[in-house]
Amino acid sequence: MWNQGKYGEASMAGYTQSPGGFGSPAASQGGDKKGRTRAQQIVPCTVSQLMSAVQAEDVFKVGEVEIAQVTIVGVIRNTDKSTINIQYKVDDMTAAPMDVKQWIDTEDMGVDNSVIPPGSYVKVSGNLRSFQNNRSLVAFSVRVLEDMNEVTSHMLEVVNAHMQQSKPQSMMGGGAGTNMMPTAQTSMSSTGSYSGASMMLVNGLSANQNQVLSLIKSCHEPQGISMQDLKQKLSSMSVTVIRYTPPLGRVS
Amino acid sequence: ELFNRQFVSKVVLSRNGNGVIGDYVTCCVYESPKPRINASLLSQYISRPVCFVGRLEKVHPSGKALTLSDGEGKSASVELSEPLDEELSGIVEVIGMVSNKGTVMAVSYTQYREDKISFDLELYNEGLKVLHDFPQHYPFEIYDFYISRNIYI
């Protein structure tokens, strides 16, 4: 079920029931001209993820996850209304407030075009856009939260969505199961600390070794990750430590 | 020390972001990532911007200090630069810097509406644990892949 090793293929993890309004995932037809499946789901994200997303041609990716339509939840800090659109700045605490643009439908009098006041918590659904290095959301829905527990549920949905579409090796069992227990990706003590200081062995590898392993696994290039890249990303580890890592037999 | 008490006390409390914002610290907090934390994490975030959500327990008679309790029942002190000009109750979210005494020097607050559905603070606390357990999936930072270092906007 999981297509391993195919660079750029969006895995169709598919969320089942969710109050967050996810569309059902489109079937992976593989008919795309680049051999890549375009993401059809609406992905819950943080503003920081949207700002960090890597853009290749017209495609945005957050780690493994290809994103086009996204939802964010945050508080409105600023509003600006013109005759053709409403612009908001929405703050979800993960970065500076994000620019959100909502076009006003001047024809349709049934649509409520009143501006939502600052200080209101909203859920925004829209498309990520990048223009002159400026990232923004073009929203097709900006809805005031009536149930503030949606703040909590969005937090969990974001983690769930991005975790499910991480490397398949990190899943225990496939499909849409909600699995909150990672395997040997990074060292994790019960208090959730990530530094390499832990002496705990996970999967027979120390914390440092697990970090190196997960970085190697996360690199999609056929020639593998360069020593340079490894050194850069593991700046806390000396080169000696990285080189000394014993043979990692399970790197595919 | 950039964020000493005297400096922070000049921050103007701006409830909805539309108040007077001219101060460096206020701008800094609004434009920064503000990790969501509970009282147990305060000591790890000294001199950093945070977002703290809790139940209002007490308002100091001066109106310039609050006590909030988190989903684990632990208390946090919040200081405002100007006295409250309204009645607050229930669940309050503050953003601000953590002083070296572990109090939140608030630049802004938002009351969570509970007119239709009450907010489950204990569940939110569980959510916080998930965020801190999986920072790679809920980053309170921006990672620039080209420069390969963390940047703050």
mmCIF file of C-alpha atoms in Angstrom:
data_model
loop_
_atom_site.group_PDB
_atom_site.id
_atom_site.type_symbol
_atom_site.label_atom_id
_atom_site.label_comp_id
_atom_site.label_asym_id
_atom_site.label_seq_id
_atom_site.Cartn_x
_atom_site.Cartn_y
_atom_site.Cartn_z
ATOM 1 C CA MET A 1 0.000 0.000 0.000
ATOM 2 C CA TRP A 2 2.788 2.391 0.816
ATOM 3 C CA ASN A 3 4.887 3.299 -2.196
ATOM 4 C CA GLN A 4 8.316 3.577 -0.786
ATOM 5 C CA GLY A 5 11.212 5.403 -2.270
ATOM 6 C CA LYS A 6 9.305 7.278 -4.943
ATOM 7 C CA TYR A 7 10.311 10.885 -4.615
ATOM 8 C CA GLY A 8 7.523 13.403 -4.541
ATOM 9 C CA GLU A 9 4.660 10.973 -4.453
ATOM 10 C CA ALA A 10 2.106 12.245 -2.010
ATOM 11 C CA SER A 11 0.937 9.378 0.146
ATOM 12 C CA MET A 12 -2.816 9.226 0.272
ATOM 13 C CA ALA A 13 -3.180 8.550 3.939
ATOM 14 C CA GLY A 14 -6.767 9.688 3.831
ATOM 15 C CA TYR A 15 -8.438 11.010 6.918
ATOM 16 C CA THR A 16 -11.650 9.346 7.861
ATOM 17 C CA GLN A 17 -14.221 11.190 9.935
ATOM 18 C CA SER A 18 -13.236 14.635 10.963
ATOM 19 C CA PRO A 19 -15.219 17.683 11.998
ATOM 20 C CA GLY A 20 -12.546 19.829 10.470
ATOM 21 C CA GLY A 21 -14.184 19.542 7.104
ATOM 22 C CA PHE A 22 -11.637 17.485 5.217
ATOM 23 C CA GLY A 23 -12.625 16.535 1.731
ATOM 24 C CA SER A 24 -12.330 12.857 0.993
ATOM 25 C CA PRO A 25 -9.038 12.086 -0.661
ATOM 26 C CA ALA A 26 -9.102 11.642 -4.396
ATOM 27 C CA ALA A 27 -8.017 8.271 -5.628
ATOM 28 C CA SER A 28 -4.414 8.075 -6.631
ATOM 29 C CA GLN A 29 -4.690 7.614 -10.366
ATOM 30 C CA GLY A 30 -1.081 8.183 -11.240
ATOM 31 C CA GLY A 31 -2.113 9.785 -14.506
ATOM 32 C CA ASP A 32 -0.354 13.048 -13.756
ATOM 33 C CA LYS A 33 2.226 13.941 -16.363
ATOM 34 C CA LYS A 34 5.043 13.997 -13.850
ATOM 35 C CA GLY A 35 4.100 10.659 -12.330
ATOM 36 C CA ARG A 36 3.114 12.495 -9.188
ATOM 37 C CA THR A 37 -0.268 12.543 -7.495
ATOM 38 C CA ARG A 38 -1.536 16.020 -6.802
ATOM 39 C CA ALA A 39 -2.794 16.470 -3.256
ATOM 40 C CA GLN A 40 -6.563 16.628 -3.082
ATOM 41 C CA GLN A 41 -7.076 16.799 0.650
ATOM 42 C CA ILE A 42 -7.418 19.880 2.735
ATOM 43 C CA VAL A 43 -4.567 19.773 5.226
ATOM 44 C CA PRO A 44 -4.639 21.333 8.680
ATOM 45 C CA CYS A 45 -1.473 23.357 9.185
ATOM 46 C CA THR A 46 0.245 25.935 11.318
ATOM 47 C CA VAL A 47 1.313 29.302 9.949
ATOM 48 C CA SER A 48 4.900 28.295 10.662
ATOM 49 C CA GLN A 49 4.506 25.253 8.433
ATOM 50 C CA LEU A 50 3.036 27.393 5.655
ATOM 51 C CA MET A 51 5.916 29.846 5.921
ATOM 52 C CA SER A 52 8.478 27.029 6.001
ATOM 53 C CA ALA A 53 6.938 25.072 3.135
ATOM 54 C CA VAL A 54 9.320 24.366 0.295
ATOM 55 C CA GLN A 55 8.056 25.453 -3.096
ATOM 56 C CA ALA A 56 9.004 23.505 -6.218
ATOM 57 C CA GLU A 57 7.397 24.994 -9.339
ATOM 58 C CA ASP A 58 3.754 25.341 -8.332
ATOM 59 C CA VAL A 59 3.783 22.799 -5.550
ATOM 60 C CA PHE A 60 4.248 23.443 -1.833
ATOM 61 C CA LYS A 61 5.521 20.759 0.491
ATOM 62 C CA VAL A 62 5.755 20.640 4.266
ATOM 63 C CA GLY A 63 8.193 17.811 4.826
ATOM 64 C CA GLU A 64 6.551 14.878 3.058
ATOM 65 C CA VAL A 65 3.164 16.506 2.871
ATOM 66 C CA GLU A 66 2.107 18.211 -0.316
ATOM 67 C CA ILE A 67 -0.211 21.095 0.479
ATOM 68 C CA ALA A 68 -2.531 23.207 -1.593
ATOM 69 C CA GLN A 69 -5.770 23.650 0.335
ATOM 70 C CA VAL A 70 -5.145 24.165 4.024
ATOM 71 C CA THR A 71 -6.889 25.133 7.221
ATOM 72 C CA ILE A 72 -5.458 27.240 10.018
ATOM 73 C CA VAL A 73 -6.998 28.316 13.319
ATOM 74 C CA GLY A 74 -5.990 31.586 14.893
ATOM 75 C CA VAL A 75 -7.032 34.939 16.264
ATOM 76 C CA ILE A 76 -7.615 37.958 14.062
ATOM 77 C CA ARG A 77 -5.174 40.728 14.861
ATOM 78 C CA ASN A 78 -5.887 43.107 12.025
ATOM 79 C CA THR A 79 -8.536 43.769 9.416
ATOM 80 C CA ASP A 80 -8.617 45.803 6.241
ATOM 81 C CA LYS A 81 -11.653 45.981 4.008
ATOM 82 C CA SER A 82 -11.810 47.268 0.450
ATOM 83 C CA THR A 83 -14.642 47.035 -2.046
ATOM 84 C CA ILE A 84 -13.324 43.839 -3.544
ATOM 85 C CA ASN A 85 -11.745 41.999 -0.665
ATOM 86 C CA ILE A 86 -11.239 41.729 3.083
ATOM 87 C CA GLN A 87 -7.711 41.252 4.373
ATOM 88 C CA TYR A 88 -7.024 39.775 7.765
ATOM 89 C CA LYS A 89 -3.912 39.061 9.744
ATOM 90 C CA VAL A 90 -4.438 35.777 11.579
ATOM 91 C CA ASP A 91 -2.183 34.780 14.475
ATOM 92 C CA ASP A 92 -1.985 31.106 15.456
ATOM 93 C CA MET A 93 0.985 31.642 17.830
ATOM 94 C CA THR A 94 3.442 29.667 15.693
ATOM 95 C CA ALA A 95 4.824 32.647 13.759
ATOM 96 C CA ALA A 96 4.005 36.221 12.833
ATOM 97 C CA PRO A 97 0.347 36.702 11.886
ATOM 98 C CA MET A 98 -0.427 35.414 8.409
ATOM 99 C CA ASP A 99 -1.978 37.454 5.598
ATOM 100 C CA VAL A 100 -5.373 36.092 4.693
ATOM 101 C CA LYS A 101 -7.303 37.485 1.775
ATOM 102 C CA GLN A 102 -10.988 36.874 1.259
ATOM 103 C CA TRP A 103 -12.601 38.033 -1.968
ATOM 104 C CA ILE A 104 -15.951 39.718 -1.636
ATOM 105 C CA ASP A 105 -18.642 38.359 -3.886
ATOM 106 C CA THR A 106 -20.306 41.588 -4.955
ATOM 107 C CA GLU A 107 -23.031 39.794 -6.912
ATOM 108 C CA ASP A 108 -24.244 37.436 -4.241
ATOM 109 C CA MET A 109 -26.188 39.433 -1.675
ATOM 110 C CA GLY A 110 -26.888 36.295 0.315
ATOM 111 C CA VAL A 111 -23.267 35.990 1.356
ATOM 112 C CA ASP A 112 -22.290 37.750 4.559
ATOM 113 C CA ASN A 113 -19.436 40.093 3.735
ATOM 114 C CA SER A 114 -19.164 41.765 7.106
ATOM 115 C CA VAL A 115 -15.713 42.044 8.598
ATOM 116 C CA ILE A 116 -14.936 39.819 11.565
ATOM 117 C CA PRO A 117 -13.548 41.985 14.373
ATOM 118 C CA PRO A 118 -10.012 41.660 15.755
ATOM 119 C CA GLY A 119 -9.769 39.455 18.831
ATOM 120 C CA SER A 120 -12.037 36.815 17.285
ATOM 121 C CA TYR A 121 -10.826 33.256 16.880
ATOM 122 C CA VAL A 122 -11.454 31.916 13.394
ATOM 123 C CA LYS A 123 -10.881 28.863 11.255
ATOM 124 C CA VAL A 124 -9.596 29.804 7.822
ATOM 125 C CA SER A 125 -9.763 27.442 4.860
ATOM 126 C CA GLY A 126 -7.981 28.446 1.708
ATOM 127 C CA ASN A 127 -5.156 28.078 -0.738
ATOM 128 C CA LEU A 128 -1.542 28.889 -0.015
ATOM 129 C CA ARG A 129 -0.081 31.466 -2.341
ATOM 130 C CA SER A 130 3.394 32.845 -2.751
ATOM 131 C CA PHE A 131 3.942 36.187 -4.423
ATOM 132 C CA GLN A 132 7.307 37.936 -4.457
ATOM 133 C CA ASN A 133 8.491 35.898 -1.512
ATOM 134 C CA ASN A 134 5.392 36.801 0.424
ATOM 135 C CA ARG A 135 3.227 33.928 1.564
ATOM 136 C CA SER A 136 -0.480 34.388 2.052
ATOM 137 C CA LEU A 137 -3.729 32.469 2.145
ATOM 138 C CA VAL A 138 -6.530 33.085 -0.284
ATOM 139 C CA ALA A 139 -9.490 32.032 1.809
ATOM 140 C CA PHE A 140 -12.697 30.469 0.586
ATOM 141 C CA SER A 141 -13.980 30.300 4.140
ATOM 142 C CA VAL A 142 -13.331 32.380 7.255
ATOM 143 C CA ARG A 143 -15.542 31.131 10.055
ATOM 144 C CA VAL A 144 -15.745 32.452 13.594
ATOM 145 C CA LEU A 145 -15.246 29.673 16.159
ATOM 146 C CA GLU A 146 -18.291 29.146 18.313
ATOM 147 C CA ASP A 147 -16.699 26.225 20.103
ATOM 148 C CA MET A 148 -13.227 27.112 21.355
ATOM 149 C CA ASN A 149 -12.439 23.434 21.711
ATOM 150 C CA GLU A 150 -11.748 23.636 17.963
ATOM 151 C CA VAL A 151 -8.477 25.295 18.959
ATOM 152 C CA THR A 152 -7.517 22.090 20.755
ATOM 153 C CA SER A 153 -8.837 19.826 18.016
ATOM 154 C CA HIS A 154 -6.965 21.759 15.340
ATOM 155 C CA MET A 155 -3.711 21.376 17.292
ATOM 156 C CA LEU A 156 -4.216 17.625 17.385
ATOM 157 C CA GLU A 157 -5.370 17.435 13.757
ATOM 158 C CA VAL A 158 -2.238 19.246 12.586
ATOM 159 C CA VAL A 159 0.066 16.852 14.394
ATOM 160 C CA ASN A 160 -1.951 13.875 13.228
ATOM 161 C CA ALA A 161 -2.050 14.977 9.582
ATOM 162 C CA HIS A 162 1.650 15.658 9.334
ATOM 163 C CA MET A 163 2.624 12.592 11.288
ATOM 164 C CA GLN A 164 0.518 10.227 9.172
ATOM 165 C CA GLN A 165 2.148 11.475 6.023
ATOM 166 C CA SER A 166 5.647 11.139 7.353
ATOM 167 C CA LYS A 167 7.883 8.301 6.254
ATOM 168 C CA PRO A 168 5.963 5.006 6.167
ATOM 169 C CA GLN A 169 8.558 3.372 8.382
ATOM 170 C CA SER A 170 7.309 5.466 11.247
ATOM 171 C CA MET A 171 3.834 3.936 11.083
ATOM 172 C CA MET A 172 2.863 0.819 12.935
ATOM 173 C CA GLY A 173 0.304 -0.609 10.560
ATOM 174 C CA GLY A 174 -1.012 1.265 7.573
ATOM 175 C CA GLY A 175 -4.124 3.073 6.562
ATOM 176 C CA ALA A 176 -5.914 5.743 8.427
ATOM 177 C CA GLY A 177 -5.173 4.509 11.892
ATOM 178 C CA THR A 178 -4.385 7.263 14.311
ATOM 179 C CA ASN A 179 -1.050 6.245 15.676
ATOM 180 C CA MET A 180 0.542 8.482 18.218
ATOM 181 C CA MET A 181 3.454 6.220 19.086
ATOM 182 C CA PRO A 182 6.475 6.830 16.891
ATOM 183 C CA THR A 183 9.048 4.135 16.410
ATOM 184 C CA ALA A 184 12.749 4.733 16.269
ATOM 185 C CA GLN A 185 12.799 8.063 14.513
ATOM 186 C CA THR A 186 14.232 10.209 17.243
ATOM 187 C CA SER A 187 15.049 9.584 20.821
ATOM 188 C CA MET A 188 12.220 10.483 23.116
ATOM 189 C CA SER A 189 12.155 10.181 26.828
ATOM 190 C CA SER A 190 8.839 10.345 28.607
ATOM 191 C CA THR A 191 9.224 14.061 29.114
ATOM 192 C CA GLY A 192 9.566 14.585 25.386
ATOM 193 C CA SER A 193 13.089 15.955 25.295
ATOM 194 C CA TYR A 194 14.954 15.528 22.055
ATOM 195 C CA SER A 195 18.570 16.298 22.747
ATOM 196 C CA GLY A 196 21.209 13.713 22.120
ATOM 197 C CA ALA A 197 22.117 13.692 25.773
ATOM 198 C CA SER A 198 19.879 10.732 26.524
ATOM 199 C CA MET A 199 21.627 7.430 27.005
ATOM 200 C CA MET A 200 18.479 5.537 26.094
ATOM 201 C CA LEU A 201 18.824 2.997 23.337
ATOM 202 C CA VAL A 202 15.965 2.842 20.888
ATOM 203 C CA ASN A 203 16.011 -0.006 18.406
ATOM 204 C CA GLY A 204 19.530 -0.794 19.501
ATOM 205 C CA LEU A 205 20.782 2.623 18.486
ATOM 206 C CA SER A 206 21.689 5.543 20.691
ATOM 207 C CA ALA A 207 19.980 8.901 20.419
ATOM 208 C CA ASN A 208 22.723 10.365 18.235
ATOM 209 C CA GLN A 209 22.662 7.364 15.957
ATOM 210 C CA ASN A 210 18.920 7.565 15.645
ATOM 211 C CA GLN A 211 19.167 11.188 14.617
ATOM 212 C CA VAL A 212 21.688 10.324 11.939
ATOM 213 C CA LEU A 213 19.524 7.427 10.789
ATOM 214 C CA SER A 214 16.389 9.502 10.557
ATOM 215 C CA LEU A 215 18.206 12.186 8.572
ATOM 216 C CA ILE A 216 19.566 9.655 6.142
ATOM 217 C CA LYS A 217 16.130 8.139 5.740
ATOM 218 C CA SER A 218 14.552 11.525 5.209
ATOM 219 C CA CYS A 219 16.763 12.297 2.227
ATOM 220 C CA HIS A 220 15.122 11.380 -1.068
ATOM 221 C CA GLU A 221 17.989 11.850 -3.461
ATOM 222 C CA PRO A 222 19.128 8.568 -5.041
ATOM 223 C CA GLN A 223 22.725 9.394 -4.244
ATOM 224 C CA GLY A 224 21.887 9.784 -0.590
ATOM 225 C CA ILE A 225 22.512 12.604 1.822
ATOM 226 C CA SER A 226 25.898 14.259 1.647
ATOM 227 C CA MET A 227 28.261 14.380 4.578
ATOM 228 C CA GLN A 228 28.088 18.138 4.260
ATOM 229 C CA ASP A 229 24.325 18.174 4.747
ATOM 230 C CA LEU A 230 24.552 15.791 7.661
ATOM 231 C CA LYS A 231 27.169 17.917 9.328
ATOM 232 C CA GLN A 232 25.105 21.019 8.830
ATOM 233 C CA LYS A 233 21.926 19.555 10.222
ATOM 234 C CA LEU A 234 23.605 17.928 13.172
ATOM 235 C CA SER A 235 25.636 20.905 14.189
ATOM 236 C CA SER A 236 25.644 19.733 17.777
ATOM 237 C CA MET A 237 27.468 16.554 16.875
ATOM 238 C CA SER A 238 31.078 16.448 15.932
ATOM 239 C CA VAL A 239 32.026 14.996 12.566
ATOM 240 C CA THR A 240 33.824 12.238 14.397
ATOM 241 C CA VAL A 241 30.611 11.118 16.038
ATOM 242 C CA ILE A 242 28.721 11.083 12.741
ATOM 243 C CA ARG A 243 31.439 9.130 10.955
ATOM 244 C CA TYR A 244 31.746 6.703 13.826
ATOM 245 C CA THR A 245 28.128 5.602 13.597
ATOM 246 C CA PRO A 246 28.286 1.832 13.180
ATOM 247 C CA PRO A 247 26.768 0.247 10.073
ATOM 248 C CA LEU A 248 23.076 1.121 9.973
ATOM 249 C CA GLY A 249 21.853 -2.020 8.313
ATOM 250 C CA ARG A 250 18.281 -0.922 7.957
ATOM 251 C CA VAL A 251 18.801 2.166 5.829
ATOM 252 C CA SER A 252 16.984 1.335 2.615
ATOM 253 C CA GLU B 1 19.130 42.672 29.946
ATOM 254 C CA LEU B 2 16.768 43.585 27.165
ATOM 255 C CA PHE B 3 13.565 42.420 28.793
ATOM 256 C CA ASN B 4 14.005 43.625 32.319
ATOM 257 C CA ARG B 5 11.028 44.578 34.393
ATOM 258 C CA GLN B 6 11.411 48.299 33.941
ATOM 259 C CA PHE B 7 11.487 48.033 30.172
ATOM 260 C CA VAL B 8 8.554 45.661 29.962
ATOM 261 C CA SER B 9 6.454 47.822 32.238
ATOM 262 C CA LYS B 10 6.335 50.368 29.438
ATOM 263 C CA VAL B 11 4.487 47.923 27.210
ATOM 264 C CA VAL B 12 0.989 49.136 26.467
ATOM 265 C CA LEU B 13 -1.671 46.541 26.970
ATOM 266 C CA SER B 14 -3.408 46.115 23.673
ATOM 267 C CA ARG B 15 -6.367 43.762 23.818
ATOM 268 C CA ASN B 16 -7.170 43.313 20.177
ATOM 269 C CA GLY B 17 -3.965 44.394 18.550
ATOM 270 C CA ASN B 18 -5.468 47.714 17.640
ATOM 271 C CA GLY B 19 -4.246 49.637 20.634
ATOM 272 C CA VAL B 20 -1.182 51.799 20.692
ATOM 273 C CA ILE B 21 1.675 49.707 19.448
ATOM 274 C CA GLY B 22 4.911 51.538 19.295
ATOM 275 C CA ASP B 23 6.957 49.620 21.714
ATOM 276 C CA TYR B 24 9.701 47.230 20.679
ATOM 277 C CA VAL B 25 8.685 44.510 23.097
ATOM 278 C CA THR B 26 5.056 44.540 22.008
ATOM 279 C CA CYS B 27 5.996 44.293 18.359
ATOM 280 C CA CYS B 28 8.466 41.574 19.166
ATOM 281 C CA VAL B 29 5.886 39.450 20.938
ATOM 282 C CA TYR B 30 3.180 39.876 18.299
ATOM 283 C CA GLU B 31 5.525 39.039 15.447
ATOM 284 C CA SER B 32 7.270 36.151 17.220
ATOM 285 C CA PRO B 33 6.330 32.548 17.607
ATOM 286 C CA LYS B 34 4.584 32.232 20.975
ATOM 287 C CA PRO B 35 4.779 28.622 22.157
ATOM 288 C CA ARG B 36 1.701 27.433 23.984
ATOM 289 C CA ILE B 37 2.731 26.428 27.480
ATOM 290 C CA ASN B 38 1.300 25.570 30.871
ATOM 291 C CA ALA B 39 2.554 26.602 34.309
ATOM 292 C CA SER B 40 5.038 23.722 34.565
ATOM 293 C CA LEU B 41 6.869 24.999 31.497
ATOM 294 C CA LEU B 42 7.182 28.632 32.599
ATOM 295 C CA SER B 43 10.670 28.173 34.037
ATOM 296 C CA GLN B 44 11.892 26.834 30.680
ATOM 297 C CA TYR B 45 10.673 29.919 28.812
ATOM 298 C CA ILE B 46 12.152 32.753 30.811
ATOM 299 C CA SER B 47 12.715 35.845 28.644
ATOM 300 C CA ARG B 48 10.792 34.260 25.783
ATOM 301 C CA PRO B 49 7.389 35.058 24.306
ATOM 302 C CA VAL B 50 4.673 32.566 25.175
ATOM 303 C CA CYS B 51 0.965 31.961 24.867
ATOM 304 C CA PHE B 52 -0.684 30.929 28.146
ATOM 305 C CA VAL B 53 -4.294 29.787 28.366
ATOM 306 C CA GLY B 54 -5.882 29.351 31.780
ATOM 307 C CA ARG B 55 -8.890 29.834 33.983
ATOM 308 C CA LEU B 56 -9.148 33.193 35.696
ATOM 309 C CA GLU B 57 -8.856 32.620 39.429
ATOM 310 C CA LYS B 58 -8.099 36.051 40.827
ATOM 311 C CA VAL B 59 -7.764 39.631 39.785
ATOM 312 C CA HIS B 60 -5.548 41.771 41.969
ATOM 313 C CA PRO B 61 -7.396 44.786 43.433
ATOM 314 C CA SER B 62 -5.191 47.085 41.373
ATOM 315 C CA GLY B 63 -6.486 45.400 38.238
ATOM 316 C CA LYS B 64 -2.918 45.009 37.022
ATOM 317 C CA ALA B 65 -2.272 41.403 37.988
ATOM 318 C CA LEU B 66 -4.137 38.164 37.425
ATOM 319 C CA THR B 67 -3.833 34.590 38.558
ATOM 320 C CA LEU B 68 -4.663 31.949 35.969
ATOM 321 C CA SER B 69 -4.813 28.210 36.558
ATOM 322 C CA ASP B 70 -3.850 25.775 33.815
ATOM 323 C CA GLY B 71 -5.367 22.430 32.858
ATOM 324 C CA GLU B 72 -3.297 20.701 35.550
ATOM 325 C CA GLY B 73 -4.604 23.061 38.210
ATOM 326 C CA LYS B 74 -1.283 24.856 38.568
ATOM 327 C CA SER B 75 -1.241 28.618 38.861
ATOM 328 C CA ALA B 76 0.533 31.291 36.900
ATOM 329 C CA SER B 77 0.835 34.988 37.660
ATOM 330 C CA VAL B 78 0.167 37.456 34.906
ATOM 331 C CA GLU B 79 1.046 41.125 35.022
ATOM 332 C CA LEU B 80 -0.622 43.740 32.881
ATOM 333 C CA SER B 81 0.933 47.084 32.085
ATOM 334 C CA GLU B 82 -2.385 48.850 32.499
ATOM 335 C CA PRO B 83 -5.277 48.009 34.774
ATOM 336 C CA LEU B 84 -8.130 45.961 33.361
ATOM 337 C CA ASP B 85 -10.926 48.128 32.093
ATOM 338 C CA GLU B 86 -13.490 45.358 31.901
ATOM 339 C CA GLU B 87 -14.823 42.347 33.769
ATOM 340 C CA LEU B 88 -12.987 39.174 32.852
ATOM 341 C CA SER B 89 -14.058 35.657 33.677
ATOM 342 C CA GLY B 90 -13.619 32.076 32.602
ATOM 343 C CA ILE B 91 -10.880 31.102 30.191
ATOM 344 C CA VAL B 92 -8.324 33.746 29.267
ATOM 345 C CA GLU B 93 -5.455 33.515 26.813
ATOM 346 C CA VAL B 94 -2.518 35.854 27.352
ATOM 347 C CA ILE B 95 0.526 36.431 25.221
ATOM 348 C CA GLY B 96 3.641 37.976 26.641
ATOM 349 C CA MET B 97 7.175 37.518 27.841
ATOM 350 C CA VAL B 98 8.080 35.360 30.811
ATOM 351 C CA SER B 99 9.953 37.332 33.440
ATOM 352 C CA ASN B 100 12.844 35.814 35.341
ATOM 353 C CA LYS B 101 10.458 35.336 38.245
ATOM 354 C CA GLY B 102 8.251 33.148 36.050
ATOM 355 C CA THR B 103 5.393 35.611 35.678
ATOM 356 C CA VAL B 104 3.882 36.345 32.294
ATOM 357 C CA MET B 105 4.299 40.028 31.389
ATOM 358 C CA ALA B 106 1.280 40.268 29.155
ATOM 359 C CA VAL B 107 1.070 42.390 26.023
ATOM 360 C CA SER B 108 -2.381 41.175 25.099
ATOM 361 C CA TYR B 109 -5.224 38.977 26.289
ATOM 362 C CA THR B 110 -8.186 37.270 24.660
ATOM 363 C CA GLN B 111 -11.128 35.817 26.498
ATOM 364 C CA TYR B 112 -12.245 32.439 25.093
ATOM 365 C CA ARG B 113 -15.932 32.552 24.402
ATOM 366 C CA GLU B 114 -18.012 29.974 26.223
ATOM 367 C CA ASP B 115 -21.465 31.341 25.459
ATOM 368 C CA LYS B 116 -22.422 28.249 23.461
ATOM 369 C CA ILE B 117 -19.968 25.528 24.488
ATOM 370 C CA SER B 118 -17.638 25.433 27.454
ATOM 371 C CA PHE B 119 -13.913 25.085 26.903
ATOM 372 C CA ASP B 120 -12.260 21.884 28.109
ATOM 373 C CA LEU B 121 -9.071 23.192 29.710
ATOM 374 C CA GLU B 122 -7.890 19.733 30.784
ATOM 375 C CA LEU B 123 -8.151 18.471 27.209
ATOM 376 C CA TYR B 124 -6.279 21.554 26.004
ATOM 377 C CA ASN B 125 -3.522 20.663 28.464
ATOM 378 C CA GLU B 126 -3.333 17.183 26.946
ATOM 379 C CA GLY B 127 -3.114 18.835 23.534
ATOM 380 C CA LEU B 128 -0.198 20.925 24.802
ATOM 381 C CA LYS B 129 1.659 17.774 25.715
ATOM 382 C CA VAL B 130 1.181 16.479 22.178
ATOM 383 C CA LEU B 131 2.536 19.718 20.726
ATOM 384 C CA HIS B 132 5.634 19.524 22.888
ATOM 385 C CA ASP B 133 6.103 15.838 22.149
ATOM 386 C CA PHE B 134 5.968 16.409 18.401
ATOM 387 C CA PRO B 135 7.620 19.772 17.691
ATOM 388 C CA GLN B 136 8.566 18.553 14.216
ATOM 389 C CA HIS B 137 4.846 18.412 13.349
ATOM 390 C CA TYR B 138 3.807 21.624 15.136
ATOM 391 C CA PRO B 139 6.789 23.948 14.919
ATOM 392 C CA PHE B 140 6.877 27.181 16.910
ATOM 393 C CA GLU B 141 9.530 28.419 14.560
ATOM 394 C CA ILE B 142 10.180 28.937 10.896
ATOM 395 C CA TYR B 143 12.787 26.826 9.242
ATOM 396 C CA ASP B 144 14.424 28.216 6.167
ATOM 397 C CA PHE B 145 15.614 25.210 4.216
ATOM 398 C CA TYR B 146 17.907 27.201 2.003
ATOM 399 C CA ILE B 147 19.801 28.827 4.786
ATOM 400 C CA SER B 148 19.387 25.809 7.052
ATOM 401 C CA ARG B 149 18.871 27.727 10.218
ATOM 402 C CA ASN B 150 15.885 28.905 12.179
ATOM 403 C CA ILE B 151 14.661 32.374 11.413
ATOM 404 C CA TYR B 152 12.135 34.515 13.202
ATOM 405 C CA ILE B 153 10.032 36.935 11.235
#
